[in-house]
Coordinates of C-alpha atoms and ligand atoms in Angstrom, one line a residue:
M1 CA 0.0 0.0 0.0
P2 CA 1.6 3.3 -1.0
S3 CA 2.1 5.8 1.8
S4 CA 0.1 9.0 1.7
T5 CA 3.1 11.1 2.3
L6 CA 5.5 13.3 0.4
S7 CA 9.2 12.7 0.9
V8 CA 11.1 16.0 0.7
T9 CA 14.9 16.1 0.6
D10 CA 16.4 19.5 1.5
N11 CA 19.5 19.6 -0.7
R12 CA 20.9 22.4 1.5
T13 CA 21.2 20.0 4.4
G14 CA 20.7 16.5 2.9
K15 CA 17.9 15.9 5.4
T16 CA 14.7 14.1 4.2
Y17 CA 11.3 14.9 5.7
E18 CA 8.0 13.1 5.5
V19 CA 5.1 15.4 4.8
P20 CA 1.5 13.9 5.2
I21 CA -0.8 14.2 2.2
Q22 CA -4.5 14.5 2.9
D23 CA -7.2 15.2 0.3
G24 CA -4.5 15.8 -2.3
T25 CA -3.1 18.5 -0.1
V26 CA -0.1 19.1 2.0
R27 CA -0.2 21.5 5.0
A28 CA 1.9 24.6 4.7
M29 CA 2.9 24.4 8.4
D30 CA 4.5 21.0 7.8
F31 CA 7.1 22.7 5.8
R32 CA 8.1 25.1 8.6
K33 CA 10.1 22.2 10.2
I34 CA 12.4 22.2 7.2
K35 CA 15.3 24.4 8.4
T36 CA 19.0 24.8 7.7
S37 CA 19.8 25.6 11.4
D38 CA 17.9 26.0 14.7
D39 CA 17.5 29.7 14.3
D40 CA 16.3 29.4 10.7
F41 CA 12.6 30.4 10.5
G42 CA 11.8 27.4 8.3
L43 CA 10.4 27.0 4.8
M44 CA 7.4 29.1 3.7
L45 CA 5.2 28.5 0.7
Y46 CA 5.1 31.4 -1.8
D47 CA 1.8 31.7 -3.7
P48 CA 1.0 35.3 -4.7
A49 CA -2.7 35.5 -5.7
F50 CA -3.4 32.0 -4.1
T51 CA -3.2 30.2 -7.4
N52 CA -2.5 26.8 -5.8
T53 CA -3.5 27.3 -2.1
A54 CA -6.6 25.9 -0.4
S55 CA -7.6 28.4 2.3
C56 CA -10.4 26.3 3.9
R57 CA -12.4 23.2 3.9
S58 CA -15.9 23.9 2.5
N59 CA -19.0 21.9 1.7
I60 CA -20.9 24.7 0.0
T61 CA -20.0 24.9 -3.7
F62 CA -18.2 22.4 -5.9
I63 CA -16.4 23.4 -9.1
D64 CA -14.6 21.1 -11.5
G65 CA -12.9 23.7 -13.8
D66 CA -11.7 21.2 -16.3
R67 CA -15.1 19.7 -16.9
G68 CA -17.2 22.9 -16.5
I69 CA -19.1 21.5 -13.5
L70 CA -20.7 23.8 -10.9
E71 CA -22.8 22.4 -8.0
Y72 CA -24.3 24.1 -4.9
R73 CA -24.4 21.6 -2.0
G74 CA -24.1 18.8 -4.6
Y75 CA -26.9 19.9 -6.9
P76 CA -25.9 20.7 -10.5
I77 CA -26.4 24.3 -11.3
E78 CA -28.4 23.4 -14.5
Q79 CA -31.1 21.6 -12.4
L80 CA -31.3 24.4 -9.9
A81 CA -31.6 27.0 -12.6
E82 CA -34.3 24.9 -14.3
S83 CA -36.5 24.1 -11.3
C84 CA -36.0 26.4 -8.4
T85 CA -36.7 29.9 -7.2
F86 CA -33.8 32.1 -6.0
L87 CA -34.9 32.0 -2.4
E88 CA -35.1 28.2 -2.6
V89 CA -31.5 28.1 -3.8
A90 CA -30.5 30.7 -1.2
Y91 CA -32.0 28.4 1.5
L92 CA -30.1 25.4 0.1
I93 CA -26.8 27.3 0.0
L94 CA -27.3 28.7 3.5
F95 CA -28.7 25.6 5.3
G96 CA -27.2 22.8 3.2
E97 CA -30.5 21.2 2.2
L98 CA -33.4 22.1 -0.1
P99 CA -36.4 23.4 1.9
T100 CA -39.6 21.5 2.4
A101 CA -42.8 23.3 1.4
P102 CA -43.5 24.7 5.0
E103 CA -39.8 25.6 5.4
L104 CA -39.8 27.5 2.1
D105 CA -43.0 29.3 3.1
D106 CA -41.4 30.4 6.4
W107 CA -38.2 31.4 4.7
V108 CA -39.9 33.5 2.1
Y109 CA -42.1 35.1 4.8
E110 CA -39.0 35.9 6.9
I111 CA -37.1 37.5 4.0
T112 CA -40.1 39.3 2.7
H113 CA -40.6 40.9 6.2
H114 CA -37.1 42.2 6.4
T115 CA -37.1 44.2 3.1
M116 CA -37.8 47.6 4.5
L117 CA -35.1 50.1 5.3
H118 CA -35.1 52.4 8.2
E119 CA -36.1 55.9 7.1
N120 CA -32.8 57.3 8.3
T121 CA -31.1 54.9 5.9
K122 CA -33.2 56.3 3.1
K123 CA -32.2 59.8 4.1
F124 CA -28.6 58.7 4.2
M125 CA -28.9 57.5 0.6
E126 CA -30.6 60.8 -0.5
G127 CA -27.4 62.5 0.6
F128 CA -25.4 61.0 -2.3
R129 CA -24.6 63.2 -5.4
Y130 CA -27.1 62.9 -8.2
D131 CA -24.6 61.0 -10.3
A132 CA -23.2 58.6 -7.7
P133 CA -22.6 55.2 -9.2
P134 CA -25.1 52.7 -7.8
M135 CA -22.4 50.2 -6.8
S136 CA -20.7 52.9 -4.7
M137 CA -24.0 53.7 -3.1
L138 CA -24.7 50.0 -2.4
I139 CA -21.4 49.4 -0.8
S140 CA -21.5 52.5 1.4
T141 CA -25.1 51.9 2.4
V142 CA -24.5 48.3 3.4
A143 CA -21.6 49.5 5.5
A144 CA -23.8 52.2 7.0
L145 CA -26.3 49.5 8.1
S146 CA -23.7 48.5 10.7
A147 CA -24.6 51.7 12.4
V148 CA -28.3 50.9 12.2
Y149 CA -27.8 47.4 13.7
P150 CA -25.0 47.8 16.3
D151 CA -26.1 44.4 17.8
A152 CA -24.6 42.7 14.7
T153 CA -21.2 42.7 16.5
H154 CA -22.3 39.6 18.3
V155 CA -20.9 37.4 15.6
Q156 CA -20.3 34.4 17.8
D157 CA -24.0 34.1 18.5
P158 CA -25.7 31.9 15.9
A159 CA -29.2 33.4 16.4
N160 CA -27.8 36.9 16.0
R161 CA -25.9 35.9 12.9
M162 CA -29.0 34.4 11.3
L163 CA -31.0 37.6 12.0
Q164 CA -28.3 39.7 10.2
I165 CA -28.2 37.2 7.4
K166 CA -32.0 37.5 6.8
R167 CA -31.7 41.3 7.0
L168 CA -28.9 41.4 4.5
I169 CA -30.5 39.1 2.0
A170 CA -33.8 41.0 2.3
K171 CA -32.4 44.5 2.1
M172 CA -29.9 44.2 -0.7
P173 CA -32.6 44.5 -3.4
T174 CA -34.1 47.5 -1.6
I175 CA -30.8 49.3 -1.4
A176 CA -29.9 48.3 -5.0
A177 CA -33.2 49.6 -6.3
M178 CA -33.0 52.8 -4.3
S179 CA -29.4 53.4 -5.6
Y180 CA -30.7 52.9 -9.1
R181 CA -33.7 55.3 -8.7
H182 CA -31.4 57.8 -7.1
S183 CA -29.2 57.8 -10.2
L184 CA -32.2 58.4 -12.3
G185 CA -33.7 61.1 -10.1
F186 CA -36.9 59.1 -9.4
P187 CA -38.5 58.8 -6.0
Y188 CA -37.8 55.6 -4.1
V189 CA -40.4 52.8 -4.2
Y190 CA -41.2 50.8 -1.0
P191 CA -41.2 47.0 -1.1
D192 CA -44.4 45.1 -2.0
N193 CA -44.8 42.0 0.2
D194 CA -47.2 40.4 -2.3
L195 CA -44.5 39.9 -4.8
S196 CA -41.7 37.4 -5.2
Y197 CA -38.0 38.4 -4.5
T198 CA -37.2 39.3 -8.1
E199 CA -40.7 40.7 -8.9
N200 CA -40.5 42.9 -5.8
F201 CA -37.0 44.1 -6.9
M202 CA -38.4 44.9 -10.4
N203 CA -41.3 46.7 -8.6
M204 CA -38.9 48.9 -6.6
L205 CA -36.8 49.6 -9.8
W206 CA -39.5 50.4 -12.3
K207 CA -42.9 51.2 -10.6
M208 CA -44.0 54.7 -11.6
V209 CA -47.6 55.8 -11.0
E210 CA -49.5 52.6 -11.5
P211 CA -51.2 51.3 -8.3
K212 CA -49.7 47.8 -8.6
Y213 CA -46.6 46.8 -10.5
A214 CA -46.8 43.7 -12.7
A215 CA -43.5 42.3 -13.8
N216 CA -43.2 40.6 -17.2
P217 CA -43.0 36.9 -16.2
V218 CA -40.3 36.0 -18.7
L219 CA -38.1 38.8 -17.6
A220 CA -38.8 38.1 -13.9
R221 CA -37.8 34.4 -14.4
A222 CA -34.7 35.4 -16.3
L223 CA -33.6 37.7 -13.5
E224 CA -34.4 34.9 -11.0
V225 CA -32.2 32.4 -13.0
L226 CA -29.4 35.0 -13.2
F227 CA -29.6 35.4 -9.5
I228 CA -29.3 31.6 -9.0
L229 CA -26.3 31.5 -11.3
H230 CA -24.5 34.2 -9.3
A231 CA -25.4 33.0 -5.8
D232 CA -22.1 31.4 -4.9
H233 CA -18.8 30.5 -6.5
E234 CA -16.6 29.1 -3.7
Q235 CA -13.3 30.9 -2.9
N236 CA -13.4 33.7 -5.5
C237 CA -11.9 37.1 -4.8
S238 CA -14.8 38.7 -3.0
S239 CA -15.7 35.5 -1.0
S240 CA -12.1 35.3 0.1
V241 CA -12.3 39.0 1.2
M242 CA -15.5 38.2 3.1
R243 CA -13.8 35.4 4.9
A244 CA -10.7 37.5 5.6
A245 CA -12.7 40.5 6.9
G246 CA -14.9 38.2 9.0
S247 CA -11.9 36.4 10.4
S248 CA -11.1 39.4 12.6
R249 CA -14.8 39.1 13.8
S250 CA -15.9 42.3 12.1
N251 CA -19.7 42.7 11.9
P252 CA -21.3 41.2 8.8
Y253 CA -22.5 44.5 7.3
L254 CA -18.9 45.7 7.1
C255 CA -17.7 42.3 5.8
V256 CA -20.3 42.3 3.0
A257 CA -19.3 45.9 2.2
S258 CA -15.7 44.7 1.9
A259 CA -16.7 41.7 -0.2
A260 CA -18.8 44.0 -2.5
S261 CA -15.9 46.3 -2.9
A262 CA -13.7 43.4 -4.1
L263 CA -16.5 42.4 -6.5
S264 CA -16.7 45.8 -8.0
G265 CA -13.3 45.6 -9.8
P266 CA -13.2 45.0 -13.5
L267 CA -11.4 41.7 -13.2
H268 CA -14.2 40.3 -11.0
G269 CA -17.9 41.3 -11.0
G270 CA -17.2 44.6 -12.7
A271 CA -16.3 42.7 -15.9
N272 CA -20.0 42.6 -17.0
E273 CA -20.0 46.4 -17.3
E274 CA -16.7 46.4 -19.0
V275 CA -18.0 43.9 -21.6
I276 CA -20.6 46.3 -22.7
R277 CA -18.1 49.1 -22.9
M278 CA -15.8 46.9 -25.0
L279 CA -18.6 45.9 -27.4
D280 CA -19.5 49.6 -27.7
E281 CA -15.9 50.4 -28.5
I282 CA -15.7 47.6 -31.1
D283 CA -18.9 48.9 -32.6
S284 CA -19.0 46.7 -35.7
E285 CA -18.2 43.1 -36.7
A286 CA -15.6 44.4 -39.2
A287 CA -13.6 45.9 -36.3
I288 CA -13.3 42.6 -34.4
P289 CA -10.1 41.2 -36.0
A290 CA -8.2 44.4 -35.2
Y291 CA -9.5 44.4 -31.6
I292 CA -8.4 40.7 -31.2
E293 CA -5.0 41.6 -32.5
S294 CA -4.6 44.4 -29.9
V295 CA -5.6 41.9 -27.2
K296 CA -3.0 39.4 -28.4
A297 CA -0.4 42.2 -28.5
G298 CA -1.1 42.7 -24.7
K299 CA -2.7 46.1 -25.1
R300 CA -5.9 45.1 -23.5
K301 CA -7.9 42.1 -22.2
L302 CA -10.9 40.5 -23.8
M303 CA -13.4 41.3 -21.1
G304 CA -15.7 38.5 -20.1
F305 CA -13.1 35.9 -21.2
G306 CA -10.9 33.7 -19.0
H307 CA -11.3 32.3 -15.6
R308 CA -8.9 31.2 -12.8
V309 CA -10.8 27.9 -12.3
Y310 CA -12.7 27.1 -15.5
K311 CA -10.5 25.8 -18.2
S312 CA -13.0 24.2 -20.6
F313 CA -16.2 26.3 -20.3
D314 CA -18.1 28.2 -17.7
P315 CA -21.4 26.4 -17.2
R316 CA -23.0 29.7 -16.1
A317 CA -22.1 31.3 -19.4
R318 CA -23.9 28.4 -21.3
L319 CA -27.0 28.9 -19.3
I320 CA -26.9 32.6 -19.7
K321 CA -26.7 32.3 -23.4
E322 CA -30.0 30.3 -23.3
I323 CA -31.6 32.9 -21.1
A324 CA -30.5 35.6 -23.5
H325 CA -32.7 34.1 -26.3
K326 CA -35.8 34.1 -24.0
V327 CA -35.2 37.7 -22.9
F328 CA -34.6 38.9 -26.5
G329 CA -37.9 37.2 -27.4
V330 CA -39.6 39.8 -25.2
T331 CA -37.4 42.8 -25.5
G332 CA -36.1 42.4 -29.0
S333 CA -32.5 41.6 -29.6
N334 CA -29.6 43.6 -28.2
P335 CA -27.8 45.0 -31.3
K336 CA -24.5 44.2 -29.6
L337 CA -25.4 40.5 -29.5
D338 CA -24.2 39.9 -33.1
I339 CA -20.8 41.5 -32.2
A340 CA -20.5 39.4 -29.1
L341 CA -21.3 36.1 -30.9
K342 CA -18.8 36.9 -33.7
L343 CA -16.2 37.9 -31.2
E344 CA -16.7 34.6 -29.3
Q345 CA -16.5 32.7 -32.6
I346 CA -13.3 34.4 -33.7
A347 CA -11.6 34.1 -30.3
L348 CA -12.5 30.4 -29.9
Q349 CA -10.7 29.7 -33.2
D350 CA -7.6 31.7 -32.4
D351 CA -4.6 29.8 -30.9
Y352 CA -3.9 32.7 -28.4
F353 CA -7.2 32.0 -26.6
V354 CA -7.3 28.2 -27.3
S355 CA -3.8 27.6 -25.9
R356 CA -4.5 29.7 -22.8
K357 CA -7.9 28.0 -22.3
L358 CA -9.7 31.3 -22.4
Y359 CA -13.5 30.9 -22.8
P360 CA -16.4 33.2 -22.2
N361 CA -17.2 33.5 -18.5
V362 CA -20.4 34.4 -16.7
D363 CA -19.9 38.1 -17.4
F364 CA -19.6 37.8 -21.2
Y365 CA -23.4 37.6 -22.0
S366 CA -25.0 38.7 -18.7
G367 CA -24.5 42.4 -19.5
L368 CA -26.3 42.0 -22.8
I369 CA -29.3 40.6 -21.0
Y370 CA -29.3 43.2 -18.3
Q371 CA -29.1 46.0 -20.9
A372 CA -32.0 44.4 -22.9
I373 CA -34.1 44.2 -19.7
G374 CA -33.5 48.0 -19.2
F375 CA -30.5 48.4 -16.9
K376 CA -27.8 50.9 -17.3
P377 CA -24.2 49.4 -17.3
E378 CA -23.4 51.1 -14.0
M379 CA -26.0 48.8 -12.4
F380 CA -24.7 45.5 -13.7
T381 CA -22.3 44.8 -10.8
V382 CA -25.0 45.7 -8.3
L383 CA -27.1 42.9 -9.9
F384 CA -24.2 40.5 -9.3
A385 CA -23.8 41.6 -5.7
I386 CA -27.5 41.0 -4.7
P387 CA -27.4 37.2 -5.1
R388 CA -23.8 36.8 -4.2
T389 CA -24.6 38.2 -0.8
V390 CA -26.1 34.7 -0.1
G391 CA -22.7 33.1 -1.0
W392 CA -20.7 35.6 1.0
L393 CA -22.8 35.1 4.2
T394 CA -22.7 31.3 3.9
Q395 CA -18.9 31.4 3.4
W396 CA -18.8 33.7 6.5
Q397 CA -20.9 31.4 8.6
E398 CA -18.8 28.4 7.6
M399 CA -15.6 30.2 8.4
I400 CA -16.8 31.3 11.9
S401 CA -18.0 27.8 12.7
D402 CA -14.8 26.1 11.6
P403 CA -12.5 25.4 14.5
E404 CA -9.5 25.3 12.2
Q405 CA -9.9 28.9 11.1
K406 CA -8.1 31.8 12.7
I407 CA -7.6 35.4 11.9
S408 CA -6.5 35.5 8.2
R409 CA -2.9 36.6 8.2
P410 CA -0.5 35.7 5.3
R411 CA 3.2 35.9 5.5
Q412 CA 5.5 37.8 3.2
I413 CA 9.0 37.6 1.7
Y414 CA 10.5 40.9 2.8
T415 CA 12.6 42.5 0.0
G416 CA 13.3 46.0 1.4
A417 CA 16.3 47.5 3.2
R418 CA 17.2 46.8 6.8
Q419 CA 18.7 48.5 9.8
R420 CA 19.5 51.8 8.0
P421 CA 20.9 54.7 10.1
L422 CA 18.4 57.6 10.2
P423 CA 19.8 60.6 8.2
P424 CA 19.1 64.2 9.3
I425 CA 16.6 66.0 7.0
A426 CA 19.3 68.0 5.2
K427 CA 21.0 64.9 4.1
R428 CA 18.0 63.0 2.8
E429 CA 17.6 62.0 -0.9
S430 CA 14.1 62.5 -2.4
A431 CA 12.4 59.3 -3.4
A432 CA 11.2 61.1 -6.5
S433 CA 14.8 61.7 -7.7
G434 CA 15.2 58.0 -8.3
A435 CA 11.9 57.6 -10.0
Ligands
CMC501 N1 -7.9 38.5 -22.4 C1 -6.7 38.3 -22.9 N2 -5.8 37.5 -22.3 C2 -6.1 36.9 -21.2 C3 -7.4 37.1 -20.6 C4 -8.3 37.9 -21.3 N3 -9.5 38.1 -20.8 N4 -7.4 36.4 -19.5 C5 -6.3 35.8 -19.3 N5 -5.4 36.1 -20.4 C6 -4.1 35.6 -20.6 C7 -3.1 36.3 -19.7 O1 -2.6 37.5 -20.2 C8 -2.1 35.2 -19.5 O2 -1.3 35.1 -20.7 P1 0.3 34.8 -20.6 O3 0.3 33.4 -20.2 O4 0.8 35.0 -22.0 O5 0.9 35.7 -19.6 C9 -2.9 33.9 -19.6 O6 -4.1 34.2 -20.3 C10 -3.3 33.4 -18.2 O7 -4.0 34.4 -17.5 P2 -3.9 34.8 -16.0 O8 -3.9 36.3 -15.9 O9 -2.7 34.1 -15.4 O10 -5.2 34.2 -15.4 P3 -5.8 34.5 -14.0 O11 -6.4 33.3 -13.5 O12 -4.9 35.2 -13.1 O13 -7.0 35.6 -14.3 C11 -9.1 36.5 -14.9 C12 -8.3 35.3 -14.4 C13 -10.6 36.2 -14.9 C14 -8.8 37.7 -13.9 C15 -8.6 36.9 -16.3 O14 -8.9 35.9 -17.2 C16 -9.2 38.2 -16.8 O15 -8.7 39.3 -16.5 N6 -10.3 38.2 -17.6 C17 -11.0 39.4 -18.0 C18 -11.9 39.9 -16.9 C19 -13.1 39.1 -16.6 O16 -13.8 38.7 -17.5 N7 -13.4 38.8 -15.4 C20 -14.5 38.0 -14.9 C21 -14.1 36.7 -14.3 S1 -15.5 35.6 -14.1 C22 -16.6 36.3 -13.0 C23 -16.0 36.9 -11.8 O17 -15.0 36.4 -11.2 O18 -16.6 37.8 -11.4

């Protein structure tokens, strides 16, 4: 029987060490004992950007990047997108099992009855400039909720955690919709408890003077499926930020604001907005080859392409392409769709993209759908943040309940100067002179 260990010979000393292997993984701390002398600190592992480091054990989301598989709690994303509501999937992600009918009724009731914002929070939002980006308003307002709910600091109390989780899942659409209406100069619309999660969101976004808002069922379902596809994605950049921020026992509103800040960047959730800007810039199918050449020359990235984990296809992108057709059946096609399809076709035949395993990711087509439904590009990342809140909070719960987890605190390889004598001010050289 082969041993589940790794034999490591340190050629500096000639010593050999046995390092246990568990779940295809070695523990970084097992390398610390590899030293050249007693006062040597011991070997560290260097992994900028965590390209090959598992930071936790998790039973929430499974991804097989080579086969394009995504599962929440063991259920394939395709089946969840086909058959479930977003709140059903949120329950699954959070509690580990699909809800029974009475459990789902209670859960929907609970979330529906936490959708209101304190009037002071509304006033806080009114204070933003007329042209404030909705994502900035969302992040700041979620952080401000930590002042509305100071009890949220009791993060070791499971009941308290669950209350804040319900509040956050319920209030994200309300804050998002108010951010959107603010940017358009429209009065805010209060939640309507008769409506589903996505229908109510659409109501808060688009209700004008009609007494009751009625969402188009195809568009409401499309938004629901998009929310399901975005609900969690294991240890991505923003979820890792959520865990790191939460590891110091910060309250969940500030942790979600931190995670949403990470999401807003163009390499992560902000990519959907960038895809639309890119398609606008390309403008015509004839301009695609020149654009592709500039990408290959390293002048820019093809936004909505590539993924750290998926190396064959992103299953979410496949499902989104299907939704796009249903949405365009109602709204009429987005004129940029043809450019996007051609761009994908050309890129997938080009050795630059094929050899690097660069395929369309979730953000490549989602922006086209959002735009067809009627959203401005500034709102796209907000639409990502609403459902991802469920994933962030579940990752946070798992981290807090995991006895192996501690405050997140990586090491570094220090490359700067040491022990320099302090020069008097007259003898100092300006850092700018060397620049
Ligand atoms: N366009 C052109 N070249 C690319 C792209 C791209 N979109 N993505 C990666 N590459 C190249 C990269 O330059 C590198 O080439 P080389 O080996 O010659 O240096 C190679 O492919 C490997 O890329 P990497 O930078 O090592 O990959 P990564 O895992 O660090 O980055 C990524 C992943 C998603 C940040 C990156 O693919 C990217 O910037 N894509 C565009 C932005 C985007 O669409 N982001 C959304 C990601 S999915 C949803 C989400 O996370 O929110």
